[in-house]
GROMACS .gro file of N, CA, C and O in nm:
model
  432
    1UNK      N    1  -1.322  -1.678  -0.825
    1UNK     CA    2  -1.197  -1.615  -0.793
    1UNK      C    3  -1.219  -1.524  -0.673
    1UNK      O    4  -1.318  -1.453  -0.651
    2UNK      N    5  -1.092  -1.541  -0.587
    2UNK     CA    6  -1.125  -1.432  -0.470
    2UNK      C    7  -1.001  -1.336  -0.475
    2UNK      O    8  -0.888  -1.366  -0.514
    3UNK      N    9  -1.055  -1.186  -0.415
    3UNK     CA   10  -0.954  -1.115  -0.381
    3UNK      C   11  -0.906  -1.116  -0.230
    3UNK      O   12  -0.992  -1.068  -0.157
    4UNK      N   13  -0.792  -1.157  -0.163
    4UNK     CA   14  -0.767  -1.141  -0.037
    4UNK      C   15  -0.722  -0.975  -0.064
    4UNK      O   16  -0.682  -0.925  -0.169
    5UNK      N   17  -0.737  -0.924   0.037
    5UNK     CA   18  -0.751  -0.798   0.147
    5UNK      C   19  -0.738  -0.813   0.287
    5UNK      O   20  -0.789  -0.901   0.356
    6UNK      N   21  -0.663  -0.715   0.323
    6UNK     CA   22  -0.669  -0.718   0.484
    6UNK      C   23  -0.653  -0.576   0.520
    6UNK      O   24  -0.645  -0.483   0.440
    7UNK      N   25  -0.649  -0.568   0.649
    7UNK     CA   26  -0.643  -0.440   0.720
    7UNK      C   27  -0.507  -0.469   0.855
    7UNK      O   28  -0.459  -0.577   0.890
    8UNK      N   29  -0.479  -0.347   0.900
    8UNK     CA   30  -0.398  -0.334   1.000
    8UNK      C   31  -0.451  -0.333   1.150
    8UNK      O   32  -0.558  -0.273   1.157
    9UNK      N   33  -0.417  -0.373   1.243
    9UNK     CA   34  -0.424  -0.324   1.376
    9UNK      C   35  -0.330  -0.328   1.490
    9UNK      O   36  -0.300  -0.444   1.516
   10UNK      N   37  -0.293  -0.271   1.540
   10UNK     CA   38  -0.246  -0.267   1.668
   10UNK      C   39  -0.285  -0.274   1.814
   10UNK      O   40  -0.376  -0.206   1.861
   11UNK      N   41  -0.210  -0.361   1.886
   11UNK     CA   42  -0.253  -0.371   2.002
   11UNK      C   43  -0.107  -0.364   2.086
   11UNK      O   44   0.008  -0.362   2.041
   12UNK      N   45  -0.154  -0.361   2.230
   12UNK     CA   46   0.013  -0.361   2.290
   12UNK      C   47  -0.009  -0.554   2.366
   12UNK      O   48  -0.098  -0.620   2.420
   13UNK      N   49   0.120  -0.572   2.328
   13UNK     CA   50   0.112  -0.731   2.370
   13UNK      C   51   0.118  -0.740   2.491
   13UNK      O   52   0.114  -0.638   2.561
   14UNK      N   53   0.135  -0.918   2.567
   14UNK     CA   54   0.176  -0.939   2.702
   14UNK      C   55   0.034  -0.945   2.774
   14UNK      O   56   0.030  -0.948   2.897
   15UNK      N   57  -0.112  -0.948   2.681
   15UNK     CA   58  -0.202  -0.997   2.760
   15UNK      C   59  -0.345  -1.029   2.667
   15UNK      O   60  -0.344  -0.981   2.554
   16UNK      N   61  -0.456  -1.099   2.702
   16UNK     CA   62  -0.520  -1.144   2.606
   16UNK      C   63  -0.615  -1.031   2.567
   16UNK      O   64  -0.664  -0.953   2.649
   17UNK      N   65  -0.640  -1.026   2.413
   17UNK     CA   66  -0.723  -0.871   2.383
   17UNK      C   67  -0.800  -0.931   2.307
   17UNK      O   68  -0.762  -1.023   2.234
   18UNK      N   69  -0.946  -0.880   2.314
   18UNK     CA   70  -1.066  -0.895   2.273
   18UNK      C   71  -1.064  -0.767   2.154
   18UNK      O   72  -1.016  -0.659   2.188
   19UNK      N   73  -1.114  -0.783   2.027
   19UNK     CA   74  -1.057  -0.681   1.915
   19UNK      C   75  -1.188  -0.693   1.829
   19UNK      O   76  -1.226  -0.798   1.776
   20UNK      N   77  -1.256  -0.567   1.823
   20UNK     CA   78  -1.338  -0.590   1.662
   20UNK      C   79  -1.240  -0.548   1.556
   20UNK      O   80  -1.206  -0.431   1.547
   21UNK      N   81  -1.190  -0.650   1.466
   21UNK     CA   82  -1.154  -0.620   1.336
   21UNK      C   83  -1.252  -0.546   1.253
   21UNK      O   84  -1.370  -0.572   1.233
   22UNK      N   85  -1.154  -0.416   1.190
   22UNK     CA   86  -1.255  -0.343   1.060
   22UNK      C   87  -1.251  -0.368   0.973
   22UNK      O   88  -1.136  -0.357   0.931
   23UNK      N   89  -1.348  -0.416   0.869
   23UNK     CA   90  -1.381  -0.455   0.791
   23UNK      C   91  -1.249  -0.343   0.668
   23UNK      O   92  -1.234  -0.221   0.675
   24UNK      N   93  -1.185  -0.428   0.581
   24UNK     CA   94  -1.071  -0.358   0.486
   24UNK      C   95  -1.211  -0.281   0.417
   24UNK      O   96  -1.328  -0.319   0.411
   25UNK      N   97  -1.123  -0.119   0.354
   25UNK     CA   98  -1.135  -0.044   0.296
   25UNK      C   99  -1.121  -0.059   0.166
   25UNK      O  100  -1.014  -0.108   0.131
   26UNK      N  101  -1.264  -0.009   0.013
   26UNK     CA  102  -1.376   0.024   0.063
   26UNK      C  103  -1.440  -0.107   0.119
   26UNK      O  104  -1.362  -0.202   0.132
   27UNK      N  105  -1.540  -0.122   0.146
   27UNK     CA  106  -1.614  -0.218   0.164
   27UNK      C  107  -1.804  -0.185   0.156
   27UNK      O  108  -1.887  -0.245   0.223
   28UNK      N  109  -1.828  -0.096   0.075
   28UNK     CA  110  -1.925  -0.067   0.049
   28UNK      C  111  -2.039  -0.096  -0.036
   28UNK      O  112  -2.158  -0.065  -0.028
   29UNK      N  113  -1.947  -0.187  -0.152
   29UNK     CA  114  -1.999  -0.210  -0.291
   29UNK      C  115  -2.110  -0.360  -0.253
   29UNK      O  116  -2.037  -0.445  -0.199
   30UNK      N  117  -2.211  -0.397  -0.261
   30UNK     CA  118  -2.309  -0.504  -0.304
   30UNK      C  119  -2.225  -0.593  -0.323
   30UNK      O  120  -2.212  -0.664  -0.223
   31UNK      N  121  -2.144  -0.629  -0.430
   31UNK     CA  122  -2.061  -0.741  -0.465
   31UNK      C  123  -1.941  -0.805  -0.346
   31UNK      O  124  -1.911  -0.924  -0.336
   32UNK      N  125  -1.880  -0.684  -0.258
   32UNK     CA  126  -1.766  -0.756  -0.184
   32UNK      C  127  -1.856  -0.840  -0.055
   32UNK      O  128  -1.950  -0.796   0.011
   33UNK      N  129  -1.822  -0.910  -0.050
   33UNK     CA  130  -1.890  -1.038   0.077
   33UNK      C  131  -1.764  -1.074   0.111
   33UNK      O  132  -1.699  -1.160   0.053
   34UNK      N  133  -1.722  -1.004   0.214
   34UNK     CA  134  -1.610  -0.998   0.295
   34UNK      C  135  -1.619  -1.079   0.398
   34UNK      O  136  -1.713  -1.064   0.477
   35UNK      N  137  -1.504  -1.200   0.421
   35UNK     CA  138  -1.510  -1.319   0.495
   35UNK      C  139  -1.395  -1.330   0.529
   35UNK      O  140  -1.309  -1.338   0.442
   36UNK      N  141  -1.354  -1.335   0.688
   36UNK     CA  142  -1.231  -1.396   0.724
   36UNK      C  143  -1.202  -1.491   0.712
   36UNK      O  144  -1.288  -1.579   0.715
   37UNK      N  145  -1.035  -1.532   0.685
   37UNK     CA  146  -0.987  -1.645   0.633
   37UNK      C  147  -0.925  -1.663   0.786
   37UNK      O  148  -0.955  -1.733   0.883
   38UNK      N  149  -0.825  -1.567   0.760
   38UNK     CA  150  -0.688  -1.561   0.938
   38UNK      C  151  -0.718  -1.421   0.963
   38UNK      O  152  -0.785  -1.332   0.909
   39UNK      N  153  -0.611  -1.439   1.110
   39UNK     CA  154  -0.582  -1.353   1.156
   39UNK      C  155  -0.408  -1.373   1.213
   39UNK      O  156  -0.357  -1.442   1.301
   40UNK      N  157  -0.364  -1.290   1.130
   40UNK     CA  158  -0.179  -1.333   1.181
   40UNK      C  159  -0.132  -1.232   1.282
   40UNK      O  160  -0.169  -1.118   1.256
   41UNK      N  161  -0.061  -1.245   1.387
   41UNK     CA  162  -0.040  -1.133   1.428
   41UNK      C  163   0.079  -1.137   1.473
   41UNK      O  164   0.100  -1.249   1.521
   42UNK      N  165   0.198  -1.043   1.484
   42UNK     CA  166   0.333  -1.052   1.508
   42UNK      C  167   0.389  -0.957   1.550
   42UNK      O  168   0.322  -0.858   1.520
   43UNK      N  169   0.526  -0.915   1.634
   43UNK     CA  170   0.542  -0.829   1.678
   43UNK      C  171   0.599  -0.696   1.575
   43UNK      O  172   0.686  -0.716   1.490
   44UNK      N  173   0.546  -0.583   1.595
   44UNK     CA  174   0.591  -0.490   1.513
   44UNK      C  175   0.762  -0.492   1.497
   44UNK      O  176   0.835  -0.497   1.596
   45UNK      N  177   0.809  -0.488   1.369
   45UNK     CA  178   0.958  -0.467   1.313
   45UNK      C  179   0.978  -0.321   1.380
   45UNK      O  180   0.883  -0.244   1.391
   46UNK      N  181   1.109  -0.287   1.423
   46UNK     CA  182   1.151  -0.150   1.525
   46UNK      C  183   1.150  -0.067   1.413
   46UNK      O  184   1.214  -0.093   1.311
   47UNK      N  185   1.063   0.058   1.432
   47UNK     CA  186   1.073   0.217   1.331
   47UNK      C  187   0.934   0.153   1.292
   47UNK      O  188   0.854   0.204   1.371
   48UNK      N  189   0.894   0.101   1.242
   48UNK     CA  190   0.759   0.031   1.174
   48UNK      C  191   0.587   0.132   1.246
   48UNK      O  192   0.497   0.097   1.322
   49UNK      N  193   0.614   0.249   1.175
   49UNK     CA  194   0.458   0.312   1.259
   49UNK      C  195   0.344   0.262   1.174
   49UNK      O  196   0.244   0.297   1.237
   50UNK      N  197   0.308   0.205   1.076
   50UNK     CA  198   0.248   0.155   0.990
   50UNK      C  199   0.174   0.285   0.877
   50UNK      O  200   0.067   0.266   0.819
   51UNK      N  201   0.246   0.398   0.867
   51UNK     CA  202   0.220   0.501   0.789
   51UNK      C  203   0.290   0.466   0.645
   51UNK      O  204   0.381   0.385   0.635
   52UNK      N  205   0.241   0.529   0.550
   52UNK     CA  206   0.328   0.560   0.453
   52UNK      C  207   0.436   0.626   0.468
   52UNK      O  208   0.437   0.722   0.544
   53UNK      N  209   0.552   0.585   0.396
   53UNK     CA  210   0.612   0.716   0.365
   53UNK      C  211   0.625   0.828   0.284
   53UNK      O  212   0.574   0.826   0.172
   54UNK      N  213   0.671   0.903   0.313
   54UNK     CA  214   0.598   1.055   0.192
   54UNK      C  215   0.770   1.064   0.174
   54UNK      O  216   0.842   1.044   0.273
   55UNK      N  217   0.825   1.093   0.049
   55UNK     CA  218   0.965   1.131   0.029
   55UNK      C  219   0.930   1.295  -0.009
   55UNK      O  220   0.826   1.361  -0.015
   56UNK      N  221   1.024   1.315  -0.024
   56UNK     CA  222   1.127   1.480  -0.033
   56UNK      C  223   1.109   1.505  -0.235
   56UNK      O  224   1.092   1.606  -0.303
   57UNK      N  225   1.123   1.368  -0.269
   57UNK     CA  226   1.145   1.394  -0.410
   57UNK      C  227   1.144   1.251  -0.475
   57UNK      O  228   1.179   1.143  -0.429
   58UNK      N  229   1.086   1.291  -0.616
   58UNK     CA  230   1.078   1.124  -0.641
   58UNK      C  231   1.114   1.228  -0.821
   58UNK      O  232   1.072   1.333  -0.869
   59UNK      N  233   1.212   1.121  -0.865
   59UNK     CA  234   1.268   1.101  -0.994
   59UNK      C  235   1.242   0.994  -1.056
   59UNK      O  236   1.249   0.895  -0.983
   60UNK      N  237   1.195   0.960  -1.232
   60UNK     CA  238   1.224   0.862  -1.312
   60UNK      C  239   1.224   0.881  -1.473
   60UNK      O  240   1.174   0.973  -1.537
   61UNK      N  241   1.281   0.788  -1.511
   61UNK     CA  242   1.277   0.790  -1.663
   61UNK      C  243   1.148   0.788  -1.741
   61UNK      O  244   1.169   0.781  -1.862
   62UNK      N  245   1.026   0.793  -1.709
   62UNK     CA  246   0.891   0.785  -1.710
   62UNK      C  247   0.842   0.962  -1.647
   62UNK      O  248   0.741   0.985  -1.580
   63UNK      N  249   0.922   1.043  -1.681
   63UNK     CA  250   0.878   1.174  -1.655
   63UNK      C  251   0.694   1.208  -1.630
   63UNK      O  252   0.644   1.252  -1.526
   64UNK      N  253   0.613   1.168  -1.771
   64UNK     CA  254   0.488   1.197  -1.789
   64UNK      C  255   0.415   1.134  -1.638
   64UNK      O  256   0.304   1.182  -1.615
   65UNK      N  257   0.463   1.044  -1.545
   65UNK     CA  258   0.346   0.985  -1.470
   65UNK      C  259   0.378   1.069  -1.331
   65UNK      O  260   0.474   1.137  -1.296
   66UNK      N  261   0.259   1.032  -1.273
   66UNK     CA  262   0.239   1.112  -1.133
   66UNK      C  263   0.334   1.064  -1.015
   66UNK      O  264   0.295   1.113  -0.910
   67UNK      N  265   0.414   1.007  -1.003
   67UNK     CA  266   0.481   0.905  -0.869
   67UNK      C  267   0.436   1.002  -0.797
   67UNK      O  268   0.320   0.983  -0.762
   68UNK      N  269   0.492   1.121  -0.753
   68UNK     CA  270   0.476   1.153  -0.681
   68UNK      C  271   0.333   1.155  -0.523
   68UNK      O  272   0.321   1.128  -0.404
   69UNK      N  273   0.250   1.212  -0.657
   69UNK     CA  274   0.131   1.177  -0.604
   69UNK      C  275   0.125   1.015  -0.544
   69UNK      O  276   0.124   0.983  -0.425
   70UNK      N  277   0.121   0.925  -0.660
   70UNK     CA  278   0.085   0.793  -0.614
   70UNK      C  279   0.170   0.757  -0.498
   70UNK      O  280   0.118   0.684  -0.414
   71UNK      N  281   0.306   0.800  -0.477
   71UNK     CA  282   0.380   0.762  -0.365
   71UNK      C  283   0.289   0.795  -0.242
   71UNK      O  284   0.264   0.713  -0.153
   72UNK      N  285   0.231   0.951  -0.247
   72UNK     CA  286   0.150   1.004  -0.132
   72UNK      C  287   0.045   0.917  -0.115
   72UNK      O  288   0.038   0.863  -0.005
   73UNK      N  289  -0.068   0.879  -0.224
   73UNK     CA  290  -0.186   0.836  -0.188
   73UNK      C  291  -0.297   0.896  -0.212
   73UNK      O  292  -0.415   0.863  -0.200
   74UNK      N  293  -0.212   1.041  -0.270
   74UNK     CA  294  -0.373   1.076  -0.325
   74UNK      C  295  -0.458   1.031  -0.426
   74UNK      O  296  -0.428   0.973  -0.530
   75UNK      N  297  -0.623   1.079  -0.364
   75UNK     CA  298  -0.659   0.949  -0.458
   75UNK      C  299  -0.708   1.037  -0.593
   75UNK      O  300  -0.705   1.157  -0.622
   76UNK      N  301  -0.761   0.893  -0.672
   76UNK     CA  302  -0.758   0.911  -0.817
   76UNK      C  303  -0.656   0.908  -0.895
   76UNK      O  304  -0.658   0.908  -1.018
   77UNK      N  305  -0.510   0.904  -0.783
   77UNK     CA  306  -0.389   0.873  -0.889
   77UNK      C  307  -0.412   0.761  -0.984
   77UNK      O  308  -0.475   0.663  -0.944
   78UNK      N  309  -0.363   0.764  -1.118
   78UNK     CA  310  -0.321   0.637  -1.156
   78UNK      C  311  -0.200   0.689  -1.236
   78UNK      O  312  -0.164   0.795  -1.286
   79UNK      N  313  -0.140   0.525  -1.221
   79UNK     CA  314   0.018   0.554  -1.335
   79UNK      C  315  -0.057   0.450  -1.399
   79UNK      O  316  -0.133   0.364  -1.357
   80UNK      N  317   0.011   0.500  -1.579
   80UNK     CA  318  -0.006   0.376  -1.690
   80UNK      C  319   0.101   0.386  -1.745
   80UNK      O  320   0.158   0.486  -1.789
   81UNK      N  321   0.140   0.243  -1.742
   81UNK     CA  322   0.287   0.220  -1.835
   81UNK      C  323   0.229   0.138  -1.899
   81UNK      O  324   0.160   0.046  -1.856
   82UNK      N  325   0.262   0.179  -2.061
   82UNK     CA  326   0.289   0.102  -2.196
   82UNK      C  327   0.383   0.021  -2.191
   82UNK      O  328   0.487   0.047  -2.130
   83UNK      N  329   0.351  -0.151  -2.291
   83UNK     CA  330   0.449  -0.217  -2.287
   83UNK      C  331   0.536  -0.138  -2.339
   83UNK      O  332   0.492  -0.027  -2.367
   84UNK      N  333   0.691  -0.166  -2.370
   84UNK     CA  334   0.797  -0.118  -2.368
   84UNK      C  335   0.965  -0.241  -2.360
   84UNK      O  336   0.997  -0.338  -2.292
   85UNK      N  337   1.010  -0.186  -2.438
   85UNK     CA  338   1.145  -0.281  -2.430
   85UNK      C  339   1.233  -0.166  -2.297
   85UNK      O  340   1.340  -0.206  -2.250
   86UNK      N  341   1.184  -0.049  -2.255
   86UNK     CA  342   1.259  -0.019  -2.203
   86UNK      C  343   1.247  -0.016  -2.027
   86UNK      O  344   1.152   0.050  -1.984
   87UNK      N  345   1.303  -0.058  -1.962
   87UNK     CA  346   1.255  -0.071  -1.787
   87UNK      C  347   1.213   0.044  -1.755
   87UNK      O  348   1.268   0.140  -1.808
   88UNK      N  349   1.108   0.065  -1.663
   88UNK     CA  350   1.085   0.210  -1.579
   88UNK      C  351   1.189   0.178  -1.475
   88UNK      O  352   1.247   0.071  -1.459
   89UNK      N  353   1.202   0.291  -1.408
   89UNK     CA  354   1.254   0.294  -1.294
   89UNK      C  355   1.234   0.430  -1.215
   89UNK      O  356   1.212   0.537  -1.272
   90UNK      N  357   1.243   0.415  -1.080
   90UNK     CA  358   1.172   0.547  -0.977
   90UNK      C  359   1.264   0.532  -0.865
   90UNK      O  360   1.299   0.431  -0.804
   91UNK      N  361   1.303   0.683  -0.847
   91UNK     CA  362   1.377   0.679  -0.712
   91UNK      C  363   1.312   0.811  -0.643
   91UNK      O  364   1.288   0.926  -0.681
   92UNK      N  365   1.300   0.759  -0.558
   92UNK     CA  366   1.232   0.855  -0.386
   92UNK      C  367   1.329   0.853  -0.292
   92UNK      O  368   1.364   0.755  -0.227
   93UNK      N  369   1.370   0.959  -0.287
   93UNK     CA  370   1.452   1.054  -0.193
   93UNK      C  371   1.384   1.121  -0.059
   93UNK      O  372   1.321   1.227  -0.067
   94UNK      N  373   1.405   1.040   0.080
   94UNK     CA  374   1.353   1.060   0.186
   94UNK      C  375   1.455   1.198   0.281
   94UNK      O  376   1.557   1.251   0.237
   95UNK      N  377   1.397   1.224   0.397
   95UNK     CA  378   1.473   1.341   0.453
   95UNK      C  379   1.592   1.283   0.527
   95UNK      O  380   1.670   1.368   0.571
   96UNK      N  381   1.626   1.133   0.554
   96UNK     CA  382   1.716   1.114   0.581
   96UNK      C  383   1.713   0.909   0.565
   96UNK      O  384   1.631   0.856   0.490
   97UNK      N  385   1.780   0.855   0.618
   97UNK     CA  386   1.806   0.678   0.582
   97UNK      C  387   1.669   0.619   0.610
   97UNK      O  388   1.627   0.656   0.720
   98UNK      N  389   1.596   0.547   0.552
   98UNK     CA  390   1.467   0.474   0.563
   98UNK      C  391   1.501   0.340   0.585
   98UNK      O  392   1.605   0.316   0.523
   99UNK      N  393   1.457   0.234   0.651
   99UNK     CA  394   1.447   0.087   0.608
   99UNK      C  395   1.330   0.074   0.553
   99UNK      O  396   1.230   0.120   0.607
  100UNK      N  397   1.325   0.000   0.419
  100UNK     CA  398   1.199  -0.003   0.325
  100UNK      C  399   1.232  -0.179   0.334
  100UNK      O  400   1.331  -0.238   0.292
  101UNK      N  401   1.078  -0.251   0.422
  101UNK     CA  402   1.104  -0.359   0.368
  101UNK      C  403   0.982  -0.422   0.265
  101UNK      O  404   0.979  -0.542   0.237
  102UNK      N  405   0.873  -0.317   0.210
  102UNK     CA  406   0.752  -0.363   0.113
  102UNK      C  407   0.745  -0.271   0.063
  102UNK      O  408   0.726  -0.166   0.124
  103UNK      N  409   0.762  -0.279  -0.097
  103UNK     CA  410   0.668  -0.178  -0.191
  103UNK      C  411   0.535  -0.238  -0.183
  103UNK      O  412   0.519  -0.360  -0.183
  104UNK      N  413   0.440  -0.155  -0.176
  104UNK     CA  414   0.277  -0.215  -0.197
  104UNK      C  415   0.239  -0.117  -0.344
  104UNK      O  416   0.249   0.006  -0.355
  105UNK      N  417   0.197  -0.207  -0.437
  105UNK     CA  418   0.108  -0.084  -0.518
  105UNK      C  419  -0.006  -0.193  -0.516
  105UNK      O  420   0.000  -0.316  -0.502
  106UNK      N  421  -0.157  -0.071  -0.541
  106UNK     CA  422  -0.260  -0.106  -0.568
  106UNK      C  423  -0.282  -0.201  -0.671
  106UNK      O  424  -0.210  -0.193  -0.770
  107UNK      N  425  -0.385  -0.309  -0.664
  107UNK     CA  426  -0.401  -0.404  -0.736
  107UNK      C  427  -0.435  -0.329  -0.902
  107UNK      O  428  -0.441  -0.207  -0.922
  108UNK      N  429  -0.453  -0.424  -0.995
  108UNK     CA  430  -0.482  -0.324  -1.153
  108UNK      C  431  -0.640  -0.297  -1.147
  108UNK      O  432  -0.695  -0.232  -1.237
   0.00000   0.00000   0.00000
C-alpha cells in the first residue's frame, strides 16, 4: 500500500524553470521512501496565496473538540469523533467573504 503526498511550489510562468522539488513534510522517518510519481502544474486560481486560512471564530455542535486550533494548525491537535447517529457540523467565520474551494484534513 502507498501513501501519495505532495508538496506545493510556485514559480512565475511564461518561461522554462529548472526547480528542486522538496521532498513533502515530515520526511524523516526510515520507513517513508519517497518517490515521484508526477508533477502537475497549473495556473494559480485568483486570491489563491496557498496559506491557510485562520477564521475569526469557529462554532459546532461537537463543543468538547479543538476546531479551532485544528483549523489553525497547531500541532498536536487532534479531533475524535465517536460513531454517532448524530452529524457533526462546524462553521468558521472569516473577517470578511472567502472562496473556499478544498477542505483538507489530515489523513487518520
Amino acid at each position: 500500500m502507498r501513501h501519495l503526498v505532495y508538496c506545493r511550489s510556485e514559480v512565475s510562468g511564461g518561461s522554462n524553470v529548472a526547480l528542486h522539488l522538496p521532498l513533502p513534510q515530515p520526511s524523516e522517518e526510515d520507513w517513508r521512501d519517497y518517490q515521484d510519481i508526477a508533477v502537475i502544474a497549473f495556473s494559480t486560481p485568483e486570491g489563491d496565496s496557498g496559506k491557510a486560512l485562520v477564521p475569526l471564530s469557529v462554532t459546532s455542535n461537537a463543543e468538547d473538540q479543538p476546531w479551532g486550533k485544528c483549523l489553525r494548525k497547531e500541532p498536536g491537535t487532534t479531533i475524535r469523533l465517536d460513531p454517532s447517529d448524530e452529524p457533526v457540523w462546524v462553521e468558521a467565520t472569516f473577517s470578511g467573504p472567502e472562496m473556499i474551494r478544498t477542505v483538507e484534513f489530515p489523513s487518520v
